[in-house]
Coordinates of C-alpha atoms in Angstrom, one line a residue:
Chain A
M203 CA 121.8 65.0 61.3
K204 CA 124.0 66.0 58.4
P205 CA 126.6 63.2 57.9
P206 CA 130.2 64.1 57.9
P207 CA 132.2 63.5 54.7
L208 CA 132.5 59.7 54.1
R209 CA 136.1 58.5 54.1
L210 CA 136.1 55.7 51.7
L211 CA 138.9 53.2 51.2
C212 CA 139.0 51.7 47.7
D213 CA 140.3 48.1 47.2
S214 CA 140.3 46.8 43.6
N215 CA 142.0 43.7 42.3
P216 CA 145.5 44.8 41.3
M217 CA 145.7 42.0 38.7
C218 CA 142.8 43.2 36.7
Y219 CA 142.1 46.3 34.6
G220 CA 138.4 45.6 34.7
S221 CA 138.3 45.7 38.4
S222 CA 139.8 49.2 38.6
A223 CA 137.8 50.5 35.7
A224 CA 134.7 49.3 37.5
M225 CA 135.9 51.0 40.7
L226 CA 136.2 54.3 38.8
A227 CA 132.7 53.8 37.2
I228 CA 131.3 53.7 40.8
L229 CA 133.5 56.4 42.3
E230 CA 132.4 59.0 39.7
H231 CA 129.0 58.9 41.4
V232 CA 130.2 58.7 45.0
D233 CA 130.3 61.7 47.3
A234 CA 133.2 60.8 49.5
I235 CA 136.9 61.3 50.2
C236 CA 138.2 58.3 48.2
T237 CA 141.6 56.8 48.9
A238 CA 142.7 53.9 46.7
M239 CA 145.2 51.2 47.5
V240 CA 147.3 50.8 44.3
R241 CA 149.8 48.5 42.8
D242 CA 150.7 47.7 39.2
V243 CA 147.7 48.1 37.0
T244 CA 145.7 49.8 39.7
A245 CA 148.4 52.5 40.1
E246 CA 148.1 53.2 36.3
L247 CA 144.4 53.6 36.4
L248 CA 143.5 54.9 39.8
G249 CA 146.6 56.8 40.5
R250 CA 145.9 59.3 37.8
D251 CA 142.2 59.7 37.9
K252 CA 140.3 62.7 39.3
A253 CA 137.7 60.5 41.0
V254 CA 140.4 59.4 43.4
D255 CA 141.5 61.8 46.1
G256 CA 144.6 60.0 47.3
V257 CA 146.5 56.7 46.9
I258 CA 148.4 54.4 49.1
H259 CA 151.0 52.2 47.4
V260 CA 150.6 48.8 48.9
D261 CA 150.3 45.2 47.8
N262 CA 146.6 44.8 48.5
K263 CA 146.7 41.1 47.8
S264 CA 148.6 40.9 51.1
P265 CA 146.5 41.5 54.3
M266 CA 149.7 41.8 56.3
A267 CA 151.0 44.5 53.9
V268 CA 147.7 46.3 54.1
R269 CA 147.6 46.1 57.9
D270 CA 151.1 47.7 58.0
A271 CA 150.6 50.4 55.4
V272 CA 147.0 51.5 56.0
D273 CA 145.5 53.1 59.1
L274 CA 142.1 51.4 58.7
A275 CA 140.6 53.4 61.6
Q276 CA 140.8 56.5 59.4
F277 CA 138.1 55.1 57.1
D278 CA 134.4 54.8 57.5
A279 CA 133.8 52.1 54.8
V280 CA 135.7 50.1 52.2
L281 CA 134.6 49.6 48.6
V282 CA 136.0 46.3 47.4
V283 CA 135.9 45.3 43.8
S284 CA 136.8 41.7 43.0
N285 CA 139.5 41.4 45.6
Q286 CA 138.7 39.1 48.6
S287 CA 142.2 39.2 50.1
N288 CA 141.5 41.6 52.9
V289 CA 137.9 40.8 53.9
A290 CA 138.9 39.1 57.2
L291 CA 141.1 42.1 58.1
Y292 CA 138.3 44.6 57.4
T293 CA 135.9 42.5 59.4
E294 CA 138.3 42.3 62.3
V295 CA 138.7 46.0 62.6
G296 CA 135.0 46.7 62.0
L297 CA 135.3 48.4 58.6
P298 CA 132.0 48.0 56.7
I299 CA 132.5 46.3 53.4
F300 CA 130.7 47.1 50.1
F301 CA 131.6 44.3 47.8
V302 CA 131.4 44.2 44.0
D303 CA 132.1 41.1 41.9
V304 CA 132.7 42.0 38.3
L305 CA 133.2 38.4 37.2
Y306 CA 130.5 36.7 39.2
W307 CA 129.6 34.4 36.3
C308 CA 133.1 33.0 36.3
G309 CA 135.0 31.1 39.0
A310 CA 134.4 27.9 40.8
R311 CA 133.0 29.2 44.1
K312 CA 130.6 31.9 45.1
D313 CA 130.2 31.0 48.8
Q314 CA 133.1 32.8 50.3
P315 CA 132.7 34.7 53.7
V316 CA 132.5 38.1 51.9
W317 CA 128.9 37.2 50.8
R318 CA 127.7 37.2 54.4
L319 CA 130.2 39.8 55.8
A320 CA 129.5 42.6 53.4
E321 CA 127.1 45.4 54.2
R322 CA 125.9 45.2 50.7
S323 CA 127.1 43.1 47.8
F324 CA 126.7 43.6 44.0
V325 CA 127.4 41.6 41.0
Q326 CA 127.9 42.8 37.4
Q327 CA 125.4 41.5 34.9
F328 CA 126.5 39.0 32.4
P329 CA 125.0 35.8 30.9
G330 CA 124.7 33.2 33.6
V331 CA 124.8 35.6 36.5
E332 CA 121.1 35.6 37.6
E333 CA 120.9 31.8 37.3
R334 CA 123.9 31.5 39.5
V335 CA 122.6 33.9 42.1
Q336 CA 119.4 31.9 42.4
K337 CA 121.3 28.7 42.9
Q338 CA 123.3 30.0 45.8
A339 CA 121.8 29.9 49.3
Y340 CA 122.6 33.4 50.3
R341 CA 121.0 34.9 53.4
E342 CA 121.1 38.2 51.6
P343 CA 121.5 37.8 47.8
P344 CA 123.7 40.3 46.0
V345 CA 122.1 43.0 43.8
V346 CA 122.7 42.4 40.1
V347 CA 123.8 45.7 38.5
G348 CA 124.3 46.7 34.9
P349 CA 127.7 47.3 33.3
L350 CA 130.2 49.1 35.6
I351 CA 131.5 51.5 33.0
R352 CA 131.9 55.2 33.1
S353 CA 129.4 57.7 31.9
V354 CA 129.4 58.4 28.2
P355 CA 131.0 61.7 27.3
A356 CA 129.3 63.9 24.7
H357 CA 129.7 62.5 21.2
K358 CA 132.2 64.2 18.9
A359 CA 130.7 65.4 15.7
H360 CA 132.9 63.3 13.4
R361 CA 134.4 60.0 14.3
T362 CA 137.6 59.1 12.7
G363 CA 140.2 56.4 12.8
T364 CA 140.5 53.1 14.5
L365 CA 141.2 52.6 18.2
I366 CA 142.8 49.3 19.1
Q367 CA 142.8 48.4 22.8
I368 CA 144.2 45.4 24.6
G369 CA 144.1 46.6 28.2
G370 CA 146.6 44.7 30.3
A371 CA 146.6 40.9 30.6
R372 CA 147.1 40.1 34.2
S373 CA 145.7 37.6 36.5
Q374 CA 146.6 35.9 39.7
W375 CA 148.2 33.1 37.7
I376 CA 150.0 35.2 35.0
R377 CA 153.3 36.4 36.1
P378 CA 154.8 39.6 34.5
G379 CA 156.4 38.7 31.2
E380 CA 154.5 35.4 30.7
N381 CA 152.2 36.8 28.0
S382 CA 154.4 39.7 26.9
S383 CA 154.1 38.7 23.2
F384 CA 150.5 39.5 22.9
P385 CA 150.8 43.2 22.2
R386 CA 153.3 42.4 19.4
M387 CA 151.0 39.8 18.0
V388 CA 148.2 42.3 17.8
V389 CA 150.3 44.8 16.0
D390 CA 151.3 42.0 13.6
W391 CA 147.7 40.9 13.0
I392 CA 146.7 44.4 12.1
C393 CA 149.7 46.0 10.4
H394 CA 151.2 43.0 8.7
N395 CA 148.0 42.1 7.0
E396 CA 147.5 45.7 5.8
L397 CA 143.9 45.6 6.9
E398 CA 141.6 48.1 5.3
L399 CA 140.5 49.8 8.6
P400 CA 139.9 53.5 9.0
R401 CA 143.0 55.5 9.6
P402 CA 144.7 56.8 11.7
W403 CA 145.3 53.8 13.9
T404 CA 145.8 54.2 17.7
F405 CA 146.9 51.4 19.9
A406 CA 145.9 51.7 23.5
G407 CA 147.2 49.5 26.3
G408 CA 148.7 49.4 29.7
R409 CA 152.2 50.8 30.0
E410 CA 153.9 47.4 29.7
A411 CA 151.8 46.4 26.8
A412 CA 152.4 49.7 25.0
K413 CA 156.2 49.3 25.5
V414 CA 156.1 45.9 23.9
A415 CA 153.9 47.1 21.0
R416 CA 156.3 49.9 20.2
Q417 CA 159.1 47.4 19.7
H418 CA 157.3 45.8 16.7
P419 CA 159.0 47.0 13.4
L420 CA 155.6 47.9 12.0
A421 CA 154.5 49.8 15.1
D422 CA 155.2 53.1 13.3
Q423 CA 152.0 52.6 11.4
M424 CA 150.1 53.4 14.6
D425 CA 150.1 55.8 17.5
V426 CA 150.9 53.6 20.6
V427 CA 149.5 55.2 23.8
S428 CA 148.8 54.4 27.4
Y429 CA 145.8 56.5 28.3
P430 CA 144.3 57.5 31.6
Y431 CA 140.8 56.1 31.7
D432 CA 139.0 59.4 31.0
E433 CA 141.2 60.1 28.0
F434 CA 140.7 56.6 26.7
L435 CA 136.9 57.0 26.8
N436 CA 137.2 60.4 25.0
E437 CA 139.3 58.7 22.3
L438 CA 136.8 55.8 22.0
H439 CA 134.0 58.3 21.5
G440 CA 135.9 60.0 18.8
S441 CA 136.8 56.8 16.9
E442 CA 135.1 55.4 13.8
L443 CA 136.1 51.9 14.6
Y444 CA 137.0 50.1 17.9
V445 CA 139.1 46.9 17.9
T446 CA 139.3 45.2 21.3
T447 CA 140.2 42.0 23.1
P448 CA 137.2 40.2 24.4
G449 CA 137.3 41.6 27.9
Q450 CA 134.2 42.6 29.8
G451 CA 134.4 46.3 30.5
A452 CA 136.1 46.9 27.1
I453 CA 133.2 45.3 25.2
F454 CA 130.6 47.0 27.4
E455 CA 132.2 50.4 26.7
G456 CA 132.2 49.7 22.9
L457 CA 128.6 48.6 23.0
R458 CA 127.5 51.6 25.1
T459 CA 129.4 54.0 22.9
D460 CA 127.7 52.5 19.9
V461 CA 130.9 52.6 17.9
D462 CA 131.5 49.9 15.3
M463 CA 133.5 47.2 17.0
L464 CA 135.8 44.3 16.0
V465 CA 136.9 41.6 18.5
L466 CA 140.4 40.3 18.8
P467 CA 141.5 36.8 20.0
P468 CA 141.6 36.4 23.8
Q469 CA 144.8 37.0 25.8
N470 CA 143.9 35.3 29.1
A471 CA 141.6 32.6 30.5
T472 CA 138.6 34.7 31.3
Q473 CA 138.7 36.2 27.9
V474 CA 138.6 32.7 26.3
L475 CA 135.4 32.1 28.2
Q476 CA 134.0 35.5 27.5
L477 CA 134.6 35.2 23.8
Q478 CA 132.7 31.9 23.8
I479 CA 129.7 33.8 25.2
Y480 CA 130.1 36.7 22.8
E481 CA 130.1 34.2 20.0
Q482 CA 126.9 32.5 21.4
F483 CA 125.2 35.9 21.5
G484 CA 126.2 36.6 17.9
L485 CA 128.4 39.7 18.7
V486 CA 131.2 38.1 16.8
S487 CA 131.3 35.2 14.4
P488 CA 133.2 32.1 15.5
G489 CA 136.8 31.5 14.5
L490 CA 138.9 33.6 16.8
N491 CA 139.0 31.7 20.0
L492 CA 142.0 29.6 20.9
M493 CA 140.0 26.4 20.3
A494 CA 139.6 27.5 16.6
L495 CA 143.1 28.9 16.1
D496 CA 145.0 26.2 17.9
P497 CA 144.3 22.6 17.2
A498 CA 146.4 21.5 20.1
F499 CA 144.3 23.6 22.6
D500 CA 142.9 21.3 25.4
S501 CA 139.3 22.2 25.4
S502 CA 138.6 19.9 28.4
L503 CA 140.2 22.6 30.6
L504 CA 137.4 25.1 29.8
Q505 CA 135.3 23.5 32.5
S506 CA 138.2 23.7 34.9
T507 CA 139.4 26.5 37.2
E508 CA 141.1 29.7 36.0
E509 CA 144.2 28.5 37.7
R510 CA 144.3 25.3 35.6
L511 CA 143.1 27.0 32.4
T512 CA 145.6 29.8 32.4
P513 CA 148.8 27.8 31.7
E514 CA 147.0 26.2 28.7
V515 CA 146.0 29.6 27.4
L516 CA 149.5 30.9 27.7
Q517 CA 151.0 27.9 25.9
S518 CA 148.3 28.2 23.3
L519 CA 149.2 31.9 22.7
R520 CA 152.7 30.9 22.1
R521 CA 151.6 28.2 19.6
I522 CA 149.5 30.6 17.6
D523 CA 152.3 33.2 17.4
S524 CA 152.9 32.3 13.8
P525 CA 152.5 33.9 10.3
E526 CA 149.8 31.3 9.4
V527 CA 147.6 32.2 12.4
A528 CA 148.2 35.9 11.8
D529 CA 146.8 35.5 8.3
V530 CA 143.7 33.7 9.7
V531 CA 143.2 36.4 12.3
G532 CA 143.8 39.2 9.8
R533 CA 141.2 37.7 7.4
H534 CA 138.7 37.3 10.3
L535 CA 139.1 40.9 11.3
Q536 CA 138.7 42.1 7.8
R537 CA 135.5 40.0 7.4
Q538 CA 134.2 41.3 10.7
Y539 CA 134.7 44.8 9.3
K540 CA 132.8 44.1 6.1
E541 CA 130.0 42.4 7.9
L542 CA 129.4 44.9 10.7
A543 CA 125.7 45.2 9.8
K544 CA 125.2 41.5 10.5
V545 CA 125.9 42.0 14.3
R546 CA 123.9 45.1 14.8
S547 CA 120.7 43.4 16.1
A548 CA 122.8 41.1 18.3
R549 CA 124.5 44.1 19.8
Q550 CA 121.2 45.8 20.5
E551 CA 119.9 42.7 22.3
F552 CA 123.0 42.3 24.4
V553 CA 122.9 46.0 25.4
E554 CA 119.3 45.5 26.5
F555 CA 120.2 42.3 28.4
L556 CA 123.0 44.1 30.3
G557 CA 120.7 47.0 31.3
A558 CA 121.7 50.5 32.3
P559 CA 125.2 51.2 33.7
G560 CA 125.4 50.1 37.3
G561 CA 127.9 52.5 38.9
S562 CA 125.3 54.9 40.2
V563 CA 123.3 52.0 41.8
V564 CA 126.3 51.0 44.0
A565 CA 127.1 54.6 44.7
E566 CA 123.5 55.3 45.8
A567 CA 123.6 52.3 48.2
L568 CA 126.8 53.6 49.8
S569 CA 125.4 57.1 50.1
R570 CA 122.1 55.9 51.5
W571 CA 123.9 53.7 54.0
W572 CA 126.1 56.5 55.2
S573 CA 123.1 58.8 55.6
E574 CA 121.3 56.1 57.6
Q575 CA 124.2 56.0 60.1
W576 CA 123.6 59.6 61.1
M577 CA 119.8 59.5 61.5
Chain B
M76 CA 108.8 30.6 68.6
D77 CA 110.2 30.1 72.1
V78 CA 110.3 33.8 72.8
T79 CA 108.9 36.2 75.4
V80 CA 108.2 39.7 74.4
I81 CA 109.0 42.4 76.9
I82 CA 107.2 45.6 76.6
P83 CA 108.3 48.4 79.0
T84 CA 105.8 51.2 79.4
L85 CA 105.2 54.3 81.6
G86 CA 101.5 53.4 81.3
D87 CA 100.6 56.8 80.0
R88 CA 99.6 56.1 76.4
P89 CA 97.2 53.2 76.5
A90 CA 96.2 53.3 72.8
M91 CA 99.8 53.0 71.6
L92 CA 100.4 50.2 74.1
I93 CA 97.4 48.3 72.8
E94 CA 98.7 48.7 69.2
A95 CA 102.1 47.4 70.3
I96 CA 100.6 44.3 71.8
E97 CA 98.4 43.8 68.8
S98 CA 101.4 43.9 66.6
V99 CA 102.9 41.0 68.7
Y100 CA 99.7 39.0 68.1
G101 CA 100.0 39.8 64.4
Q102 CA 103.4 38.2 64.1
M103 CA 103.7 35.3 61.6
V104 CA 105.0 33.2 64.4
E105 CA 103.3 32.8 67.8
V106 CA 105.1 33.9 70.9
K107 CA 105.1 32.1 74.2
G108 CA 104.2 35.2 76.2
I109 CA 104.2 38.9 76.7
I110 CA 105.4 40.7 79.8
V111 CA 104.4 44.3 80.1
V112 CA 106.7 46.0 82.6
V113 CA 105.1 49.2 84.0
D114 CA 107.8 51.7 85.1
G115 CA 105.5 53.1 87.6
S116 CA 103.5 52.6 90.8
D117 CA 101.1 49.7 91.6
E118 CA 98.3 52.1 90.7
A119 CA 99.8 52.5 87.2
R120 CA 100.2 48.7 87.0
R121 CA 96.6 48.2 87.9
R122 CA 95.4 50.6 85.2
V123 CA 97.5 48.9 82.6
G124 CA 96.2 45.5 83.8
E125 CA 92.6 46.6 83.4
L126 CA 93.4 48.0 79.9
I127 CA 94.7 44.8 78.5
E128 CA 92.6 42.4 80.6
G129 CA 91.3 39.4 78.6
R130 CA 94.2 39.4 76.1
P131 CA 95.9 36.0 76.0
R132 CA 99.4 35.3 77.3
V133 CA 100.0 38.7 78.8
E134 CA 101.4 39.4 82.2
V135 CA 101.7 42.8 83.8
V136 CA 104.4 43.6 86.3
T137 CA 105.9 46.8 87.7
T138 CA 109.4 48.1 88.4
G139 CA 108.1 48.9 91.9
E140 CA 109.0 52.5 92.5
G141 CA 108.5 54.0 89.1
N142 CA 110.7 56.1 86.8
R143 CA 113.6 53.6 87.2
G144 CA 114.3 53.7 83.5
V145 CA 113.8 51.5 80.5
S146 CA 116.9 49.4 81.2
V147 CA 115.6 48.4 84.6
A148 CA 112.2 47.7 83.1
R149 CA 113.6 45.5 80.4
N150 CA 115.9 43.6 82.8
I151 CA 112.9 42.9 85.2
G152 CA 111.0 41.4 82.3
A153 CA 114.0 39.4 81.2
E154 CA 114.4 37.9 84.7
L155 CA 110.8 36.7 84.7
A156 CA 110.9 35.2 81.2
R157 CA 111.4 31.4 80.9
T158 CA 111.9 31.1 77.2
D159 CA 115.0 30.6 75.1
Y160 CA 114.7 34.0 73.5
L161 CA 113.7 37.5 74.5
A162 CA 112.4 40.2 72.2
F163 CA 111.9 43.8 73.3
L164 CA 109.3 46.2 72.1
D165 CA 108.8 49.8 73.5
D166 CA 105.2 50.7 74.0
D167 CA 105.2 53.4 71.4
D168 CA 106.7 51.1 68.7
V169 CA 105.1 48.4 66.6
W170 CA 106.3 45.4 64.7
R171 CA 105.4 44.4 61.2
A172 CA 104.3 40.8 60.8
G173 CA 107.7 39.4 59.7
H174 CA 110.0 40.6 62.5
L175 CA 110.2 37.5 64.6
A176 CA 109.7 35.1 61.7
A177 CA 113.0 36.4 60.3
F178 CA 114.8 34.8 63.2
C179 CA 112.7 31.7 64.0
E180 CA 114.5 29.1 62.0
D181 CA 118.0 29.8 63.3
V182 CA 120.1 29.5 66.4
F183 CA 121.7 32.8 67.3
D184 CA 122.7 35.0 70.2
V185 CA 121.7 38.5 69.0
G186 CA 119.3 39.4 66.1
L187 CA 118.5 42.8 64.9
S188 CA 115.8 43.9 62.4
A189 CA 115.9 46.9 60.2
F190 CA 113.6 49.7 61.3
W191 CA 112.0 52.8 60.1
K192 CA 110.6 55.9 61.7
Q193 CA 107.0 56.7 60.9
R194 CA 105.8 60.2 60.7
S195 CA 102.3 60.9 59.5
N196 CA 102.2 57.4 57.9
M197 CA 105.3 58.3 55.9
C198 CA 108.8 56.7 56.3
A199 CA 110.8 59.6 57.8
H200 CA 114.0 57.6 57.9
E201 CA 115.2 54.0 58.1
K202 CA 118.2 52.1 59.3
T203 CA 119.6 48.7 58.6
P204 CA 121.6 47.0 61.3
P205 CA 125.2 46.2 60.4
A206 CA 126.2 43.0 58.6
V207 CA 128.8 42.4 61.3
L208 CA 128.4 43.2 64.9
H209 CA 131.4 45.3 65.9
P210 CA 131.9 47.9 68.6
R211 CA 133.1 50.4 66.2
R212 CA 129.6 50.5 64.6
F213 CA 128.1 51.9 67.8
L214 CA 130.7 54.2 69.2
V215 CA 129.7 57.4 67.4
T216 CA 126.4 56.6 65.9
N217 CA 123.7 54.1 66.7
G218 CA 124.6 51.5 64.1
G219 CA 121.2 49.9 64.3
C220 CA 120.2 48.6 67.8
R221 CA 117.2 50.4 69.2
G222 CA 115.7 48.0 71.7
S223 CA 112.5 47.4 69.9
N224 CA 114.4 45.6 67.0
L225 CA 116.4 43.4 69.3
V226 CA 115.9 39.6 69.7
V227 CA 118.4 37.9 72.0
R228 CA 119.0 34.5 73.4
S229 CA 118.0 34.7 77.1
E230 CA 121.2 33.0 78.4
F231 CA 123.3 35.3 76.4
Y232 CA 121.4 38.3 77.6
R233 CA 122.0 37.3 81.2
S234 CA 125.6 36.5 80.6
I235 CA 126.4 40.1 79.6
G236 CA 124.3 41.5 82.4
G237 CA 121.3 42.8 80.3
F238 CA 120.8 46.5 79.8
D239 CA 122.9 48.8 82.0
P240 CA 120.5 50.3 84.6
Q241 CA 122.9 53.3 84.9
L242 CA 122.1 54.3 81.3
R243 CA 118.7 56.0 80.8
V244 CA 119.9 56.8 77.3
F245 CA 122.5 55.0 75.1
N246 CA 121.5 51.8 76.8
D247 CA 120.8 50.2 73.4
V248 CA 124.1 51.1 71.8
D249 CA 125.9 50.1 75.1
F250 CA 124.2 46.7 74.9
A251 CA 125.2 46.3 71.3
I252 CA 128.8 47.2 72.1
R253 CA 129.1 44.8 75.0
A254 CA 127.4 42.0 72.9
S255 CA 129.8 42.6 70.1
L256 CA 132.8 42.2 72.4
V257 CA 131.8 38.6 73.1
S258 CA 133.9 36.4 70.9
N259 CA 132.2 34.0 68.5
I260 CA 128.8 35.7 69.0
R261 CA 126.2 34.3 66.6
Y262 CA 124.6 37.4 65.1
R263 CA 121.9 37.7 62.6
R264 CA 120.4 40.7 60.9
N265 CA 117.0 41.0 59.2
R266 CA 117.2 43.6 56.4
S267 CA 113.5 43.8 56.1
R268 CA 112.2 46.9 57.8
D269 CA 109.9 45.1 60.2
V270 CA 110.1 47.5 63.2
V271 CA 108.4 50.8 63.2
F272 CA 109.2 53.7 65.5
R273 CA 106.4 56.1 65.7
T274 CA 106.6 59.8 66.3
Q275 CA 104.3 60.9 69.1
A276 CA 103.8 63.9 71.3
G277 CA 104.7 62.4 74.6
R278 CA 108.2 61.4 75.7
R279 CA 109.6 58.0 74.6
I280 CA 109.9 55.3 77.2
S281 CA 113.7 55.5 76.5
G282 CA 113.7 59.3 76.5
A283 CA 115.2 61.6 79.0
D284 CA 115.5 65.3 79.9
S285 CA 118.7 67.1 79.1
R286 CA 120.3 66.6 82.5
V287 CA 119.8 62.8 82.4
Y288 CA 120.9 62.8 78.8
R289 CA 124.1 64.5 79.6
E290 CA 124.8 62.2 82.5
S291 CA 124.2 59.1 80.3
A292 CA 126.4 60.5 77.6
H293 CA 129.2 61.2 80.0
Y294 CA 128.9 57.8 81.5
F295 CA 128.9 56.2 78.1
Y296 CA 131.9 58.3 77.0
K297 CA 133.9 57.4 80.1
R298 CA 133.3 53.8 79.4
Y299 CA 134.3 53.8 75.7
A300 CA 136.5 56.8 75.1
A301 CA 139.6 54.6 75.2
M302 CA 138.2 52.6 72.2
M303 CA 137.7 55.8 70.1
T304 CA 140.1 57.5 67.8
N305 CA 140.4 61.3 68.1
L306 CA 138.1 61.7 65.1
E307 CA 135.5 59.4 66.7
R308 CA 135.7 61.4 69.9
K309 CA 134.9 64.5 68.0
R310 CA 132.1 62.8 66.1
F311 CA 130.7 61.5 69.4
R312 CA 130.3 65.0 70.6
V313 CA 128.6 66.1 67.5
W314 CA 126.3 63.1 67.8
I315 CA 125.2 63.7 71.3
A316 CA 124.8 67.4 70.7
T317 CA 122.5 66.8 67.8
V318 CA 120.5 64.0 69.2
G319 CA 120.3 65.5 72.6
Q320 CA 119.6 69.0 71.2
I321 CA 122.3 70.5 73.4
S322 CA 125.1 72.8 72.4
L323 CA 128.6 71.4 71.6
D324 CA 130.0 73.3 74.6
E325 CA 127.7 71.2 76.8
T326 CA 129.3 68.0 75.5
K327 CA 132.7 68.9 77.0

């Protein structure tokens, strides 16, 4: 029996660029009518992407708001990426859940109800993920998938310029405005130090970040843009050099594109932890993390929860907002650029460790499940 | 495992019945007993009894009149069973060794294993039961309850009245819906494809002609239409038309 079109509700974490980017990396392989719940960052990414057929503006961190705004009976399944707020609601109305955790290696607990209530669950590969899966007593362990990044567009013949990306720093514990200095600091690190990086320079960030960056007096040295995801990837593939915060998807995309890449200091708690791992793997030499830049940083909180680490990270970012630290970061970036050859083998090893992009694996599971229902 | 296996049969395909029984003996856990319920006359019961004579822990009973339907046959077997759990197996299906073992170290009300349909030793299709038992998963498709993949706590089975004798068809999804409406049900699924449905020339024990099929579909629809959205009602018609091989007009 030929299945009818799958009506898929899409629920990604509105606090996290990576969650929505991962959602799009899956949706580009999914044959379904896709409706995304959007708010803030998710509206920026999902609301203007051709992989999404429609959006519902709703605070999808609030099950009550979702219940009021979304007619859940109109959907056959929900694809949830790193947002557990509505799991009980979906279960109550009988909406099958496909759950993806993009930050499985991070966070105190991995035994929440979603791990037994989801039809299928997936976790994005990262150092520590497989060990953690094995330690948990899941009745049905999640499938570990490769990087949830979009397909690589055709390479441009000539790569030129430098693309600097900072995404958008949000988390459950960062309120708007609390780390608004970071885009300005990045402009400062690059422009004030007159780094010898390929020109022209393009600064890519979320709308709020781009707005802040444009206010820097030296911002006229770069083109400050807030790209839709597809356009960002095209820009990345046409760039000679990529400078990025130590996010997850942003680094994965740089590695997959095989563009020369420099790493910036972190702007939130998970990036602090990720940068530690990138340093351990030799993707970037030590010296850029908050523990190195800020002698007052309380390293004991690294073992704590994101909730407890975040205020310390935000305070630390304020402490390193100084000309002295800008000089240190500028010198580090320049050294990274001169020593790109030194990280090539580490990059290759890390790419092999991560495996092939995983969006199609999740999409295939969805498609297979939907077909099964109609047999 | 404290489980009785109930095998309904028309008694008309002895080789398949033997294979079904052998698949019970081949389980990784030993069952307490097997009740073969012949939906036929005493003569049919006698023939089946002779066929399986000498096999341990098997009892053969009959529905009495014959052709009373698979729901009646299963319910008769369930009434006779004295174990904590019941497992059902149609005579034309078989289990792989891990089916019952997947449930044996747990306390639950309803358990469902994934199944696949075998055609010429190939997997023609497969289905995994839902992670959560919810009526919506059974209203317009069979979400994964096919009788032969069902293991159920005896007391729970009786508390919801077993299979509905009125339903020659849709009895499995009807059972799953009624079970899922029980609050705090302890449900387990086994994602390993341990139940095999086999394609064969004769009619299935749970099969029916088009008249009976339409009657069952109508009965099922009357019972659950109020729970369906408009789209689900349309999908239900498409479902029964396709599975029952009848025209959409006949589903009105």
